[in-house]
Amino acid sequence: MKYKQAVAFMVQAFVQANLSHAKRRKTGAILIREVLDGRHELLGNGYNGTKPGACNKCEDEEGVTLDYDTVIHAERNALDKVDENLLVGSTLFVTRFPCSPCTGLLRKAKVKNVYYCETSQDPLKLGDLTGLNVVCIPKKDVLEYISLTTYNLTKEKFT
């Protein structure tokens, strides 16, 4: 995959993150797979939040994020939308490095590549992605891509 494509998918993950009702840590994810001719197919997307129909409250009164069973993480949200057979060898773009429970889900689903942009402030909560292809996309590259897209949108015709 070309780096520019990877950055574009990361931008899409940040768009998903913006849909979250979380106040402290909005996180978004995009799952894709490469199809035979080298193009990419969007499999699923997600952001952190509560179960459908539940109150979209991700933090308690003190601002502490609720437990893993209450708040569905972006990775899990995206994975749950996809047939498990399509996940084998897929690629995840997630705005924040996955936590331990989410890395377990990624391994079980046989996701091959993980692209992330930010890390958790608590290194003990980071998952172990040993054996997977892991790439960090710097936030400056994401911002540059968004800036260029915004500039092109201001023109009469998008170029």
Short mmCIF file of N, CA and C in Angstrom, two decimals, residues 12-13 16 19 28-31 42-47 74-82:
data_model
loop_
_atom_site.label_atom_id
_atom_site.label_comp_id
_atom_site.label_asym_id
_atom_site.label_seq_id
_atom_site.Cartn_x
_atom_site.Cartn_y
_atom_site.Cartn_z
N GLN A 12 -9.74 8.80 7.61
CA GLN A 12 -11.08 8.23 7.75
C GLN A 12 -11.31 7.71 9.17
N ALA A 13 -10.27 7.13 9.77
CA ALA A 13 -10.38 6.66 11.15
C ALA A 13 -10.64 7.83 12.10
N GLN A 16 -14.22 8.83 11.92
CA GLN A 16 -15.01 7.94 12.78
C GLN A 16 -14.88 8.35 14.25
N LEU A 19 -17.17 10.90 15.68
CA LEU A 19 -18.56 10.51 15.93
C LEU A 19 -18.77 10.03 17.37
N GLY A 28 -11.25 6.15 16.73
CA GLY A 28 -11.93 5.63 15.56
C GLY A 28 -11.11 4.56 14.88
N ALA A 29 -11.79 3.71 14.11
CA ALA A 29 -11.11 2.62 13.42
C ALA A 29 -11.74 2.35 12.06
N ILE A 30 -10.91 1.94 11.13
CA ILE A 30 -11.31 1.54 9.78
C ILE A 30 -10.66 0.19 9.50
N LEU A 31 -11.43 -0.77 9.01
CA LEU A 31 -10.90 -2.07 8.61
C LEU A 31 -10.99 -2.20 7.10
N LEU A 42 -13.25 -1.39 1.81
CA LEU A 42 -13.61 -1.05 3.18
C LEU A 42 -14.49 -2.17 3.74
N LEU A 43 -14.07 -2.75 4.85
CA LEU A 43 -14.82 -3.83 5.47
C LEU A 43 -15.74 -3.33 6.58
N GLY A 44 -15.22 -2.43 7.39
CA GLY A 44 -15.99 -1.96 8.53
C GLY A 44 -15.36 -0.73 9.14
N ASN A 45 -16.13 -0.08 9.98
CA ASN A 45 -15.63 1.10 10.68
C ASN A 45 -16.26 1.13 12.07
N GLY A 46 -15.67 1.91 12.94
CA GLY A 46 -16.23 2.00 14.28
C GLY A 46 -15.58 3.10 15.09
N TYR A 47 -16.21 3.41 16.19
CA TYR A 47 -15.67 4.38 17.14
C TYR A 47 -16.06 3.91 18.53
N ALA A 74 -13.30 1.19 19.64
CA ALA A 74 -13.42 1.37 18.19
C ALA A 74 -13.04 0.11 17.42
N GLU A 75 -11.97 -0.54 17.85
CA GLU A 75 -11.51 -1.76 17.17
C GLU A 75 -12.59 -2.84 17.22
N ARG A 76 -13.13 -3.06 18.41
CA ARG A 76 -14.18 -4.07 18.58
C ARG A 76 -15.43 -3.71 17.78
N ASN A 77 -15.78 -2.45 17.80
CA ASN A 77 -16.93 -1.97 17.05
C ASN A 77 -16.77 -2.28 15.57
N ALA A 78 -15.60 -2.01 15.02
CA ALA A 78 -15.35 -2.27 13.60
C ALA A 78 -15.32 -3.78 13.32
N LEU A 79 -14.64 -4.54 14.15
CA LEU A 79 -14.54 -5.99 13.95
C LEU A 79 -15.91 -6.66 13.98
N ASP A 80 -16.78 -6.22 14.88
CA ASP A 80 -18.09 -6.84 15.03
C ASP A 80 -18.98 -6.66 13.81
N LYS A 81 -18.66 -5.73 12.94
CA LYS A 81 -19.48 -5.45 11.76
C LYS A 81 -19.09 -6.29 10.55
N VAL A 82 -18.05 -7.10 10.68
CA VAL A 82 -17.48 -7.80 9.53
C VAL A 82 -17.55 -9.31 9.72
#
